Coordinates of C-alpha atoms (C1' of nucleotides) in Angstrom, one line a residue:
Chain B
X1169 CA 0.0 0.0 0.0
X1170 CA 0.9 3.8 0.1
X1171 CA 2.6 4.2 3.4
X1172 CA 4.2 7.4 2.4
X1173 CA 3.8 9.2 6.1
X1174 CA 2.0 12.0 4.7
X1175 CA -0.7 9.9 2.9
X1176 CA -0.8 8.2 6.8
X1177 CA -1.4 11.7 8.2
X1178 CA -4.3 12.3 6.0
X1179 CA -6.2 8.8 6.3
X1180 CA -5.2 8.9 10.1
X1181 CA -6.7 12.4 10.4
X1182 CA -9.4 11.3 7.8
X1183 CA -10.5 8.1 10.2
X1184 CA -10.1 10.4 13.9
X1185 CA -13.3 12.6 12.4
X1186 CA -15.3 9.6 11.2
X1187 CA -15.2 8.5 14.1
X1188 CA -15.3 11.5 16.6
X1189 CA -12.4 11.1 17.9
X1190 CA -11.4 14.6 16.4
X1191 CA -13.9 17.0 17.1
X1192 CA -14.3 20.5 14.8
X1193 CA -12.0 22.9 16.1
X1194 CA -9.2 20.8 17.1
X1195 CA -5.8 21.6 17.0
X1196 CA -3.3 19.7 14.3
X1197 CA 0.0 21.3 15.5
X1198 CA 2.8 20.3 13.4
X1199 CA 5.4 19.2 16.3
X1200 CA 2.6 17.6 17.5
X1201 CA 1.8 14.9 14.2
X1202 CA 5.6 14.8 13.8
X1203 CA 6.2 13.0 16.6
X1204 CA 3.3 10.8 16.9
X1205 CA 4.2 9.6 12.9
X1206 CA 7.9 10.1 13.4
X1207 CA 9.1 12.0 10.4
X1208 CA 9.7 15.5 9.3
X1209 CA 7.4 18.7 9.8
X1210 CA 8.0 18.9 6.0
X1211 CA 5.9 15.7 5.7
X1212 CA 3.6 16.9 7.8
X1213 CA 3.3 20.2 6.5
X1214 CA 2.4 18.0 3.1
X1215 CA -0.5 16.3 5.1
X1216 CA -2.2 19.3 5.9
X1217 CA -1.6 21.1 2.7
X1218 CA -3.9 18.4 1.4
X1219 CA -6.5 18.2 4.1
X1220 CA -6.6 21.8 3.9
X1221 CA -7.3 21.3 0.1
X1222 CA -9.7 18.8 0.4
X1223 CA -11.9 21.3 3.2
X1224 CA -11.0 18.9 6.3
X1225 CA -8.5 21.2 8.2
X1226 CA -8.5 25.0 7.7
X1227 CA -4.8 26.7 7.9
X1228 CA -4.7 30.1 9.3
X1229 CA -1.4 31.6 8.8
X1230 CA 0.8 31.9 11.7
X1231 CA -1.4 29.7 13.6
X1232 CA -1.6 26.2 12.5
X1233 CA -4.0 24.0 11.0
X1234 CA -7.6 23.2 13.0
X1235 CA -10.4 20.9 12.1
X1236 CA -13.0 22.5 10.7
X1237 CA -16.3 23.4 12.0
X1238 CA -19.6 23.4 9.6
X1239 CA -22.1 26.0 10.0
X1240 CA -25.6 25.4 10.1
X1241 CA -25.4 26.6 6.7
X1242 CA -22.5 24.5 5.6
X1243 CA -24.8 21.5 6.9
X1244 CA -27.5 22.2 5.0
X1245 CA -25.3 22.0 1.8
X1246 CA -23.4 18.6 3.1
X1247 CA -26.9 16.9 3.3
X1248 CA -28.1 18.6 0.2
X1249 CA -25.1 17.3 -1.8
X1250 CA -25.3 13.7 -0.3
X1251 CA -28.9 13.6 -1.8
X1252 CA -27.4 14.5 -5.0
X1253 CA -25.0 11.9 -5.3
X1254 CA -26.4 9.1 -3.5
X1255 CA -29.1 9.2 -5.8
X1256 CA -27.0 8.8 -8.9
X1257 CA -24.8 6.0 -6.7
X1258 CA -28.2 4.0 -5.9
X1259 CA -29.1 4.0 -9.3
X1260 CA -25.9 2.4 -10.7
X1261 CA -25.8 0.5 -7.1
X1262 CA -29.5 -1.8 -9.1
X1263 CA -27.3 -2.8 -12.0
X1264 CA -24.5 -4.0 -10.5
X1265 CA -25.2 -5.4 -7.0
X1266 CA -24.6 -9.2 -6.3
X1267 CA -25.5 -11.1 -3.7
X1268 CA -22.3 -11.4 -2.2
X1269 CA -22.5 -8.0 -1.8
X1270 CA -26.8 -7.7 -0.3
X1271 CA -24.7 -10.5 2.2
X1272 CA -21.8 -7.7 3.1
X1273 CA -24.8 -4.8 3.2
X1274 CA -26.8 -7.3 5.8
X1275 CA -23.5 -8.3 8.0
X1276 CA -22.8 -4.8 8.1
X1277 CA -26.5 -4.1 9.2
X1278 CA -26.6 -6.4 11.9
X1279 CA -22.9 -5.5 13.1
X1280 CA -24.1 -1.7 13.3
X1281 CA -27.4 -2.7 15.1
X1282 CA -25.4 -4.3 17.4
X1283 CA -22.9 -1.5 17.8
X1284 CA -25.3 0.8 19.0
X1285 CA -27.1 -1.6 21.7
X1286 CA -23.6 -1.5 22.9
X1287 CA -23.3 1.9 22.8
X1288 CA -20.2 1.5 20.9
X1289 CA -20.3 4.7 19.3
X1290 CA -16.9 4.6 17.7
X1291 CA -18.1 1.4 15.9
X1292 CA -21.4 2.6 15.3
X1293 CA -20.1 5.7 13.3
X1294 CA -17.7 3.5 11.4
X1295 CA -20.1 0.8 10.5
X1296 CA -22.6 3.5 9.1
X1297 CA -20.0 5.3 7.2
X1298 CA -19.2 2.0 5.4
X1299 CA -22.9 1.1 4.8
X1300 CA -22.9 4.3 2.5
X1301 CA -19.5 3.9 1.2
X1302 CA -19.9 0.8 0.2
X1303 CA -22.8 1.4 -2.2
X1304 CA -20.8 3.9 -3.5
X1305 CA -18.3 1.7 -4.8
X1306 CA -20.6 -0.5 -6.2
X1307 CA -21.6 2.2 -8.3
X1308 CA -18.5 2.0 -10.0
X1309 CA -18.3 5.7 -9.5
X1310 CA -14.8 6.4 -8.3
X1311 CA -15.0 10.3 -8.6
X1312 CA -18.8 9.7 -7.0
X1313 CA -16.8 7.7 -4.4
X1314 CA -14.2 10.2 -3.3
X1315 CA -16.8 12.8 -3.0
X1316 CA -19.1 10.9 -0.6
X1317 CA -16.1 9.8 1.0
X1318 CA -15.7 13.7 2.1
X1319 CA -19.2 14.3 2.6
X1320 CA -19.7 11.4 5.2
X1321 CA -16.8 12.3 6.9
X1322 CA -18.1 15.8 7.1
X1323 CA -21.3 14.6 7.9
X1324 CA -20.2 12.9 11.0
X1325 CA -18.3 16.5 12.2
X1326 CA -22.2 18.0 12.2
X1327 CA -23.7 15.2 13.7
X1328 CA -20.9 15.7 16.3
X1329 CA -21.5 19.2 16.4
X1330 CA -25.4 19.9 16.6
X1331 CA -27.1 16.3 17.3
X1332 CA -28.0 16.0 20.8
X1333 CA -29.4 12.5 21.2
X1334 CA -25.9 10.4 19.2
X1335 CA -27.9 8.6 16.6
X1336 CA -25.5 9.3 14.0
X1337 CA -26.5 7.6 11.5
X1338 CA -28.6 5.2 13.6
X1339 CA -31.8 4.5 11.5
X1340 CA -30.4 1.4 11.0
X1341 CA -34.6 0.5 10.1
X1342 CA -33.6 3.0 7.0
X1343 CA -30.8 1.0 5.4
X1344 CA -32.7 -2.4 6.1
X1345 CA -35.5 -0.6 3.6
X1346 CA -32.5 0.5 1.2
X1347 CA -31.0 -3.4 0.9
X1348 CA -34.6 -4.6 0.4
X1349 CA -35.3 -2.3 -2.6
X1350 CA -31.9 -3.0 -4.5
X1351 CA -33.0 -6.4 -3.8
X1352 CA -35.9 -5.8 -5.6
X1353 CA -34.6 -3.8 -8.0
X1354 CA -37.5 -1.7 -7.6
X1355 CA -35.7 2.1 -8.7
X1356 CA -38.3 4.2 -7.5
X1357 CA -38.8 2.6 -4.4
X1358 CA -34.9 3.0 -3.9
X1359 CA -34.3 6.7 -4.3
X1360 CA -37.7 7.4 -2.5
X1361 CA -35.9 5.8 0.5
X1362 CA -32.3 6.8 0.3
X1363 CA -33.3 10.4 0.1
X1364 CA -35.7 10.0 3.3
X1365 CA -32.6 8.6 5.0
X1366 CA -30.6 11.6 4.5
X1367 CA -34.0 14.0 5.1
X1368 CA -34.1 12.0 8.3
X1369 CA -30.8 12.2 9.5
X1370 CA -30.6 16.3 8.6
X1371 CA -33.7 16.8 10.7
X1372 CA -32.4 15.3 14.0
X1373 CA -30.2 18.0 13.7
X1374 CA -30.6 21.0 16.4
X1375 CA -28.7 24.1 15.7
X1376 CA -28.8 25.3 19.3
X1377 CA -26.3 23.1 20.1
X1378 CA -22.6 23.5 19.2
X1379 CA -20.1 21.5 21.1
X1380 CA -16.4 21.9 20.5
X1381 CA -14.7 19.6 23.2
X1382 CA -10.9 18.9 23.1
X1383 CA -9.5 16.0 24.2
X1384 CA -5.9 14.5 24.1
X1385 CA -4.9 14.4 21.0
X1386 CA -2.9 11.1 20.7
X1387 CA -6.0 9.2 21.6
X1388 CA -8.2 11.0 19.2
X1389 CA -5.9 10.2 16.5
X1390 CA -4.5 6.6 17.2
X1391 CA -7.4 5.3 19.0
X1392 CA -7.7 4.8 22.7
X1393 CA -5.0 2.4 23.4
X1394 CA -5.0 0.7 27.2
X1395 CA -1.4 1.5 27.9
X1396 CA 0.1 5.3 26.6
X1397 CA 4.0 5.7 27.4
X1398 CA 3.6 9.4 27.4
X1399 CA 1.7 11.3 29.0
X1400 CA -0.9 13.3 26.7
X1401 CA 0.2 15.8 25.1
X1402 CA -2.0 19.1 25.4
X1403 CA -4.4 19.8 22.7
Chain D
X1424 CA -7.8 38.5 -1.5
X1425 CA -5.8 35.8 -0.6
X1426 CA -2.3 36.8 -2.4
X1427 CA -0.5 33.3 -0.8
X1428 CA 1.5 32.2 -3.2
X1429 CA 0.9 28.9 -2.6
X1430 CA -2.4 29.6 -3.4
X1431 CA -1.2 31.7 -6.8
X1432 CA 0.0 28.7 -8.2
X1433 CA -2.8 26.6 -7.8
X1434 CA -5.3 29.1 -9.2
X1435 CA -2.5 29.2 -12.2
X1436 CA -2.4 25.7 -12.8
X1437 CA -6.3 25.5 -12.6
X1438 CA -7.0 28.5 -15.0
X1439 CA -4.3 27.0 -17.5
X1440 CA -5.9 23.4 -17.5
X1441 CA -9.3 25.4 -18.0
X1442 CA -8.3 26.9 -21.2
X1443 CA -6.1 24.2 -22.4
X1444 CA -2.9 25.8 -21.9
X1445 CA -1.6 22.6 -19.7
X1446 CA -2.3 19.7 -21.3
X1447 CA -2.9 16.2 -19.9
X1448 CA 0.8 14.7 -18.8
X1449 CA 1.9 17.8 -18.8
X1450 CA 5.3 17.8 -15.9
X1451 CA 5.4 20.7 -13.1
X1452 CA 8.5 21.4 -12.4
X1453 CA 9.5 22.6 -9.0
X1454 CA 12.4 24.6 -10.0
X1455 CA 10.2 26.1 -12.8
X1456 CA 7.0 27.0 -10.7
X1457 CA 9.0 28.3 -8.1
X1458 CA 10.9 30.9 -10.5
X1459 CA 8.0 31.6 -12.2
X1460 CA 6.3 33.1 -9.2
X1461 CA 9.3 33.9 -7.3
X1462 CA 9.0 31.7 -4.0
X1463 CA 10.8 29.2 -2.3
X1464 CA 10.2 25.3 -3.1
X1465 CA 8.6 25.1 -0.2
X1466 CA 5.5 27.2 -1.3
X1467 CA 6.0 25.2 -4.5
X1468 CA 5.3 21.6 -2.8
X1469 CA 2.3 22.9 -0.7
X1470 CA 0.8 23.7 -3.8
X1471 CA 1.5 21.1 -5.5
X1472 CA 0.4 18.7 -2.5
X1473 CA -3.3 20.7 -2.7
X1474 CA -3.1 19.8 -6.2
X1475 CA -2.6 16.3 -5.9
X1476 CA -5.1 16.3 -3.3
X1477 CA -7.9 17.2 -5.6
X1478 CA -6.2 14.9 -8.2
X1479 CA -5.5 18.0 -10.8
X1480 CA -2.0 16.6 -10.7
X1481 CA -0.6 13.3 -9.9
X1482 CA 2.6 12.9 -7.9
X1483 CA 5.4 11.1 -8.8
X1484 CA 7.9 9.8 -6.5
X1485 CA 10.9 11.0 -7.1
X1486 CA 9.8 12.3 -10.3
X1487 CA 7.5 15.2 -10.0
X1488 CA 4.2 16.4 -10.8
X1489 CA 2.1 15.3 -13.6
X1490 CA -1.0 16.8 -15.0
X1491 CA -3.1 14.1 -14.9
X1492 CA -4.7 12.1 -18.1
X1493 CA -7.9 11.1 -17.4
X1494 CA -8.9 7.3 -18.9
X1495 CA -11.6 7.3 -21.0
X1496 CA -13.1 5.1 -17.8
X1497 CA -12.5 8.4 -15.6
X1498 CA -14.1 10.2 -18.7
X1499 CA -17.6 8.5 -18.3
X1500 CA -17.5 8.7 -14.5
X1501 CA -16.6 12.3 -14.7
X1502 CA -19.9 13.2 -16.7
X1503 CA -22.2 11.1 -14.7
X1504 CA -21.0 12.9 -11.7
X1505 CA -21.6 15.9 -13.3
X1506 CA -25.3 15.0 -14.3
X1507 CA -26.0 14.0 -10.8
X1508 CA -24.6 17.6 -9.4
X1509 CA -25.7 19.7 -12.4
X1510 CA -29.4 18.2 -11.6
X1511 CA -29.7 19.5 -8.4
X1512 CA -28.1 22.9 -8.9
X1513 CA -30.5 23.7 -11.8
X1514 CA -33.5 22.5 -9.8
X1515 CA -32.1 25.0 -7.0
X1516 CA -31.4 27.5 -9.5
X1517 CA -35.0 28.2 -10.7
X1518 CA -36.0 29.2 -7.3
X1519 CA -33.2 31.7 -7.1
X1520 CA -32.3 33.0 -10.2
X1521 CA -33.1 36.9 -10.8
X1522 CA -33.6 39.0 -13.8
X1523 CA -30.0 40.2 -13.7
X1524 CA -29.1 36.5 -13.2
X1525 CA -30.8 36.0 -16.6
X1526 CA -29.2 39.1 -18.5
X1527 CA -25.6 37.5 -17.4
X1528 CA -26.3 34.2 -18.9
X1529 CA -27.5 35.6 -22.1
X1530 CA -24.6 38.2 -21.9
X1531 CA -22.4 35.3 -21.3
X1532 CA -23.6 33.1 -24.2
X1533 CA -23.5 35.9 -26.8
X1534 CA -19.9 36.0 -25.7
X1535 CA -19.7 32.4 -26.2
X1536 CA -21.1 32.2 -29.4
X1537 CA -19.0 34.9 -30.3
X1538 CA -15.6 33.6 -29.2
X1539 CA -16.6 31.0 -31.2
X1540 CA -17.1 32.6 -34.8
X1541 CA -13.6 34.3 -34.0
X1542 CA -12.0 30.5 -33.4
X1543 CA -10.8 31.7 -29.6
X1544 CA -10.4 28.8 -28.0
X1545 CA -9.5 30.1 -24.5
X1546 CA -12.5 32.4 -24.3
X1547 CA -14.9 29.8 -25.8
X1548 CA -14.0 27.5 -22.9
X1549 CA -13.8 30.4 -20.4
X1550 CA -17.4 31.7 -21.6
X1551 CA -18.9 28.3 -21.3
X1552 CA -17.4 27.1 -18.2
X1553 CA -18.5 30.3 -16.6
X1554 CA -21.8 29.8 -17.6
X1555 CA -22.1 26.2 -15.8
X1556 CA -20.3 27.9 -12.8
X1557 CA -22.7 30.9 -12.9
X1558 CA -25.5 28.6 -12.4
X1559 CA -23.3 26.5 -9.6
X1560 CA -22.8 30.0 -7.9
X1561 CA -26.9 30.9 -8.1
X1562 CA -27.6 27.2 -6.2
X1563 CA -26.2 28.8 -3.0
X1564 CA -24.5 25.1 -2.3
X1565 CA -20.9 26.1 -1.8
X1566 CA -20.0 22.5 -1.9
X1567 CA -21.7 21.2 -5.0
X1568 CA -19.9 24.9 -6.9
X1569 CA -16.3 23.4 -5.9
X1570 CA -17.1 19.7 -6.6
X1571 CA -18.1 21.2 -10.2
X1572 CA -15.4 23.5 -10.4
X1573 CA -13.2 20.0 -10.3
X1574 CA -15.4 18.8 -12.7
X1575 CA -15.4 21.0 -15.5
X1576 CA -11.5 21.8 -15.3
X1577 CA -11.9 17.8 -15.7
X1578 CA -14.1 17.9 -18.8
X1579 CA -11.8 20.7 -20.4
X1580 CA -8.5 18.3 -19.7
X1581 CA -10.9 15.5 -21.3
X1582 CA -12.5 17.2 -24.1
X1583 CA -8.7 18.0 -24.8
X1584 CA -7.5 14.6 -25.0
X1585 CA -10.6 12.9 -27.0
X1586 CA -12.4 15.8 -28.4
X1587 CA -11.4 15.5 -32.9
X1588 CA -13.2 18.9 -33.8
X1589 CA -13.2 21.2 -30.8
X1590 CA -16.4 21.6 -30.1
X1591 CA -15.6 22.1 -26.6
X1592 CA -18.8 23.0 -24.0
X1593 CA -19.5 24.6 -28.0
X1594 CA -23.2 23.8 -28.0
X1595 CA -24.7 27.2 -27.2
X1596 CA -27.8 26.2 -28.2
X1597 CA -28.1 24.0 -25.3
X1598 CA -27.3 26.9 -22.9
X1599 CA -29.7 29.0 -24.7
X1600 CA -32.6 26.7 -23.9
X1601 CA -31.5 25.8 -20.0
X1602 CA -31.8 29.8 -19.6
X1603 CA -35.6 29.6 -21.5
X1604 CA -36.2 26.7 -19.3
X1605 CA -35.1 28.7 -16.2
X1606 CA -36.7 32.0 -17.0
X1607 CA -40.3 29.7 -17.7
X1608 CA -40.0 28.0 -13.9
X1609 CA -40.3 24.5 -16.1
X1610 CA -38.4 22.2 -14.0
X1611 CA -38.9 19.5 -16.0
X1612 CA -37.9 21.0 -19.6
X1613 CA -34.6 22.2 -17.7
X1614 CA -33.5 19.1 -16.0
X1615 CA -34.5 17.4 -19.2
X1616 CA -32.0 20.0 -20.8
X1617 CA -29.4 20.2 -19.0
X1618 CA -28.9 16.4 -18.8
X1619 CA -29.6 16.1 -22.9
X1620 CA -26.5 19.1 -22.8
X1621 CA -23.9 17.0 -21.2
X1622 CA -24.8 13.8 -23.0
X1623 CA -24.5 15.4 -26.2
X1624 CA -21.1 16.8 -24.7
X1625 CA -20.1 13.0 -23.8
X1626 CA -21.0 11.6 -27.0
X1627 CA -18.7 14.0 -29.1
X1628 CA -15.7 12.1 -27.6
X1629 CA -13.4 9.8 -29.6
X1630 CA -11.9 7.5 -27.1
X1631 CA -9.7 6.4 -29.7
X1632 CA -7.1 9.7 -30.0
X1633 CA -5.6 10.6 -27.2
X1634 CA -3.0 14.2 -27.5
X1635 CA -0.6 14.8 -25.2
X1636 CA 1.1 17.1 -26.6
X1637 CA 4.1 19.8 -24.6
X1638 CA 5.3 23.4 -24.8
X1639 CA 6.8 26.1 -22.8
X1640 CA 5.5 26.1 -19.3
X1641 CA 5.6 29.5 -18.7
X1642 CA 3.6 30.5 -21.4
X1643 CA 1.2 27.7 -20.6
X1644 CA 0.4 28.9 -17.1
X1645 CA 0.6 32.8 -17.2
X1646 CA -1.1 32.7 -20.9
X1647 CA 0.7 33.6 -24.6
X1648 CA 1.9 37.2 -23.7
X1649 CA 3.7 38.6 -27.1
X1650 CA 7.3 39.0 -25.7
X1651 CA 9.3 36.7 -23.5
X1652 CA 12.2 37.6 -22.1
X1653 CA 13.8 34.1 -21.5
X1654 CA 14.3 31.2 -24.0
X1655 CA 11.2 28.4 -22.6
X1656 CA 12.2 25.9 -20.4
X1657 CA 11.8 22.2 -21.9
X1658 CA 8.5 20.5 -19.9
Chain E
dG487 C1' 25.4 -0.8 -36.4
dC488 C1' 22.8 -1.8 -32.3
dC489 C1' 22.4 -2.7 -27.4
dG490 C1' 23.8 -2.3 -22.7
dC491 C1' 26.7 -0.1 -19.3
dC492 C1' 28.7 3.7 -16.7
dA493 C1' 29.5 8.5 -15.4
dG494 C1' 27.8 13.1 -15.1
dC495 C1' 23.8 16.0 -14.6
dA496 C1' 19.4 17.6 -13.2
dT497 C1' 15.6 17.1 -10.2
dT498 C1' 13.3 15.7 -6.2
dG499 C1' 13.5 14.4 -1.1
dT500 C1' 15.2 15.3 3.6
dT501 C1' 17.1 17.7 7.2
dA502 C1' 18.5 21.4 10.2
dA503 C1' 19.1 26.0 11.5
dC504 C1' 17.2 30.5 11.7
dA505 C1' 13.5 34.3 11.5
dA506 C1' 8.9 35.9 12.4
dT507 C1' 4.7 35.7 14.6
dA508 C1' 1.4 34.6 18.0
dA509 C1' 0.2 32.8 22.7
dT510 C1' 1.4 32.6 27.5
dT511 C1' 3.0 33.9 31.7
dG512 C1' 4.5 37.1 35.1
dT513 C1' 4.8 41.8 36.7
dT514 C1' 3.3 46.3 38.0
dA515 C1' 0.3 50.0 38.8
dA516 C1' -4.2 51.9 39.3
Chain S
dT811 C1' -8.7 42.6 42.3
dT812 C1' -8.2 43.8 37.8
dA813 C1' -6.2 45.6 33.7
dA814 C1' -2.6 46.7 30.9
dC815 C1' 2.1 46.0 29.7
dA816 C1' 6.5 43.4 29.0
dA817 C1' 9.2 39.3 28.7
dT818 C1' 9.3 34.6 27.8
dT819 C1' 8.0 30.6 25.4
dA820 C1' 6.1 27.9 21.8
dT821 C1' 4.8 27.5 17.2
dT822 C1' 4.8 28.4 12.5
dG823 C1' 7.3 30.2 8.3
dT824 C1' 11.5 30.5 5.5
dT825 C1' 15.8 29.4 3.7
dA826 C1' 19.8 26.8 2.5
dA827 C1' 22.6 23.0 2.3
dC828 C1' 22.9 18.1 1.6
dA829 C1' 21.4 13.3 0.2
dA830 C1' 19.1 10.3 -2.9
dT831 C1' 17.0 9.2 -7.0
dG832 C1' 16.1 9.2 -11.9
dC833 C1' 17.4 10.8 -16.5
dT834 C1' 20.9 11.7 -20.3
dG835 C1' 24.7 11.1 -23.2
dG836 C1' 28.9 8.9 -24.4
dC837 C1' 31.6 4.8 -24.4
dG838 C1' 32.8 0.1 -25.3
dG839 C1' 31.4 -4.6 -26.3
dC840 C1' 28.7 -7.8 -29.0

DNA sequence: GCCGCCAGCATTGTTAACAATAATTGTTAA
DNA sequence: TTAACAATTATTGTTAACAATGCTGGCGGC
């Protein structure tokens, strides 16, 4: 694989927000990532170039890079977008899922459903994520792909941000609907229910709210290990 | 405005790919970026990191930067992406659009059609990028603008490699109905449209040609000026 | 005459030191 | 006690030198 240590910034980064272990506003200091990847600042300065150019981390000059934090407006968009191109990505999802892959989309069901009686949130998140993600590659639809990729992991910053009950993207009842339509190849049907999905999720969304908590940043990046040689460093 | 020259280059290298000034396989070099807008590498690399990051340029290890040649694969997934994003901009651009909104577009398309007559490439593919972009900017969805902002800089570096008779983004006739359709509210004439417009787009491709042809960088990123004071440097 | 090999060159990758800026802490006076 | 100011510290930004890698051209062997 690519384990150029930037590229290993960026999916490292990439996974802390998908699963909240990165909230919006954090701080990526550049010492900081340097010594928890053990390379250069110039790699690391390489790593947030490109978050920053794919809208993940904002740089402000002469004070580092920071996760960003969607507005209510900014939201809206995210969820607007997703309904744009998951509707294009069910479609192409019909002609080209097998049932190898309706067996994946259930396992992954029932391993999410079970995530959340076990208030496993980290694993709830993740299992979501991939429900959408993997549609999207069945679509075939790499550019499709990369864009949802962004958008989920976005998505799960606002639901972070402005949803008060964590249900994420809990309605696990929803996805059970989505399988059994592509099972049935029944188009209509389909898009009806993936764009309630996303209606759904964007309406358990309250505004009011805004949390931006900060936490060690070694756990939120490399998950929270049982033993930690160091002592956190701050955030 | 944001006068970073990190953030010079990239606009450069965007606008050149827009108006075909950088091919497809086209090579960045550092040294030659970095005395073109006098900065240190360093600058040079963040951009070209950003660039990579939204896959405008692929990075070579230990070779440099590429512009990249989309396969005729990436073609097709390209346009579909656009037809799912270009959908739900037009459908929030007829509840948005204002007179003055209108007299740009036809300003714009007499411009087009114009630049056209006179064989100006450039502007031809400046006016009718513009006008998809003016009608990404009149959604209000920030985030579906930029995804199409990737995605028509894409179709330009496509049309360049596959396109035999330039017709470019030439059919103005197709933009002239999408602004009828818009003006008349008929949201099912313009979606209708504006999907027939980039299929007829797609289907001018010949997947069998494929140009990659070179010049002088300089001229290809800051545009043809009459005099140049150094001899070009090879690509 | 053609192909492979080797040296020199150009370009990219890495590292460290230094400068500039912002945040923090401590001090002093009202 | 608080507010403003000053000094310290930490962090980011810049630059240059050096190392490593890939490319190019000339040479000799087949």
């Amino acid at each position: 694989m690519d384990a150029q240590p930037e590229n290993q910034i960026v999916r490292a980064v990439i996974d802390a927000i998908s699963e909240q272990r990165l909230p919006a506003g954090a701080k990526l200091g550049e010492q900081v990532l340097s010594d928890l990847f053990d390379c250069n600042r110039a790699n690391v300065r390489r790593a947030l170039a490109s978050l920053a150019a794919q809208h993940v981390v904002e740089l402000r000059p002469n004070r580092g890079a920071f996760v960003v934090a969607p507005s209510a407006q900014e939201a809206r968009e995210v969820f607007q977008a997703r309904r744009a191109i998951e509707r294009t990505i069910a479609r192409q999802a019909i002609g080209r899922v097998t049932d190898a892959d309706i067996a994946y989309l259930r396992a992954n069901i029932s391993a999410e459903t079970e995530a959340r009686t076990l208030r496993d949130k980290p694993a709830e998140l993740r299992t979501s994520q991939r429900f959408h993600m993997y549609l999207a590659q069945l679509s075939g639809n790499r550019i499709l792909e990369r864009f949802l990729a962004e958008l989920t992991m976005r998505s799960t910053l606002i639901l972070g941000m402005y949803s008060a009950e964590g249900h994420s993207c809990a309605r696990c009842d929803d996805h059970r609907g989505i399988v059994d339509a592509l099972i049935a190849r029944d188009e209509e049907l389909l898009l009806r229910l993936a764009e309630e999905h996303l209606r759904n999720l964007e309406a358990e969304l309250n505004f009011d709210i805004s949390t931006t908590s900060a936490g060690g940043l070694k756990d939120q990046l490399l998950g929270p290990k049982p033993s930690s040689d160091k002592p956190v460093t701050r955030l």
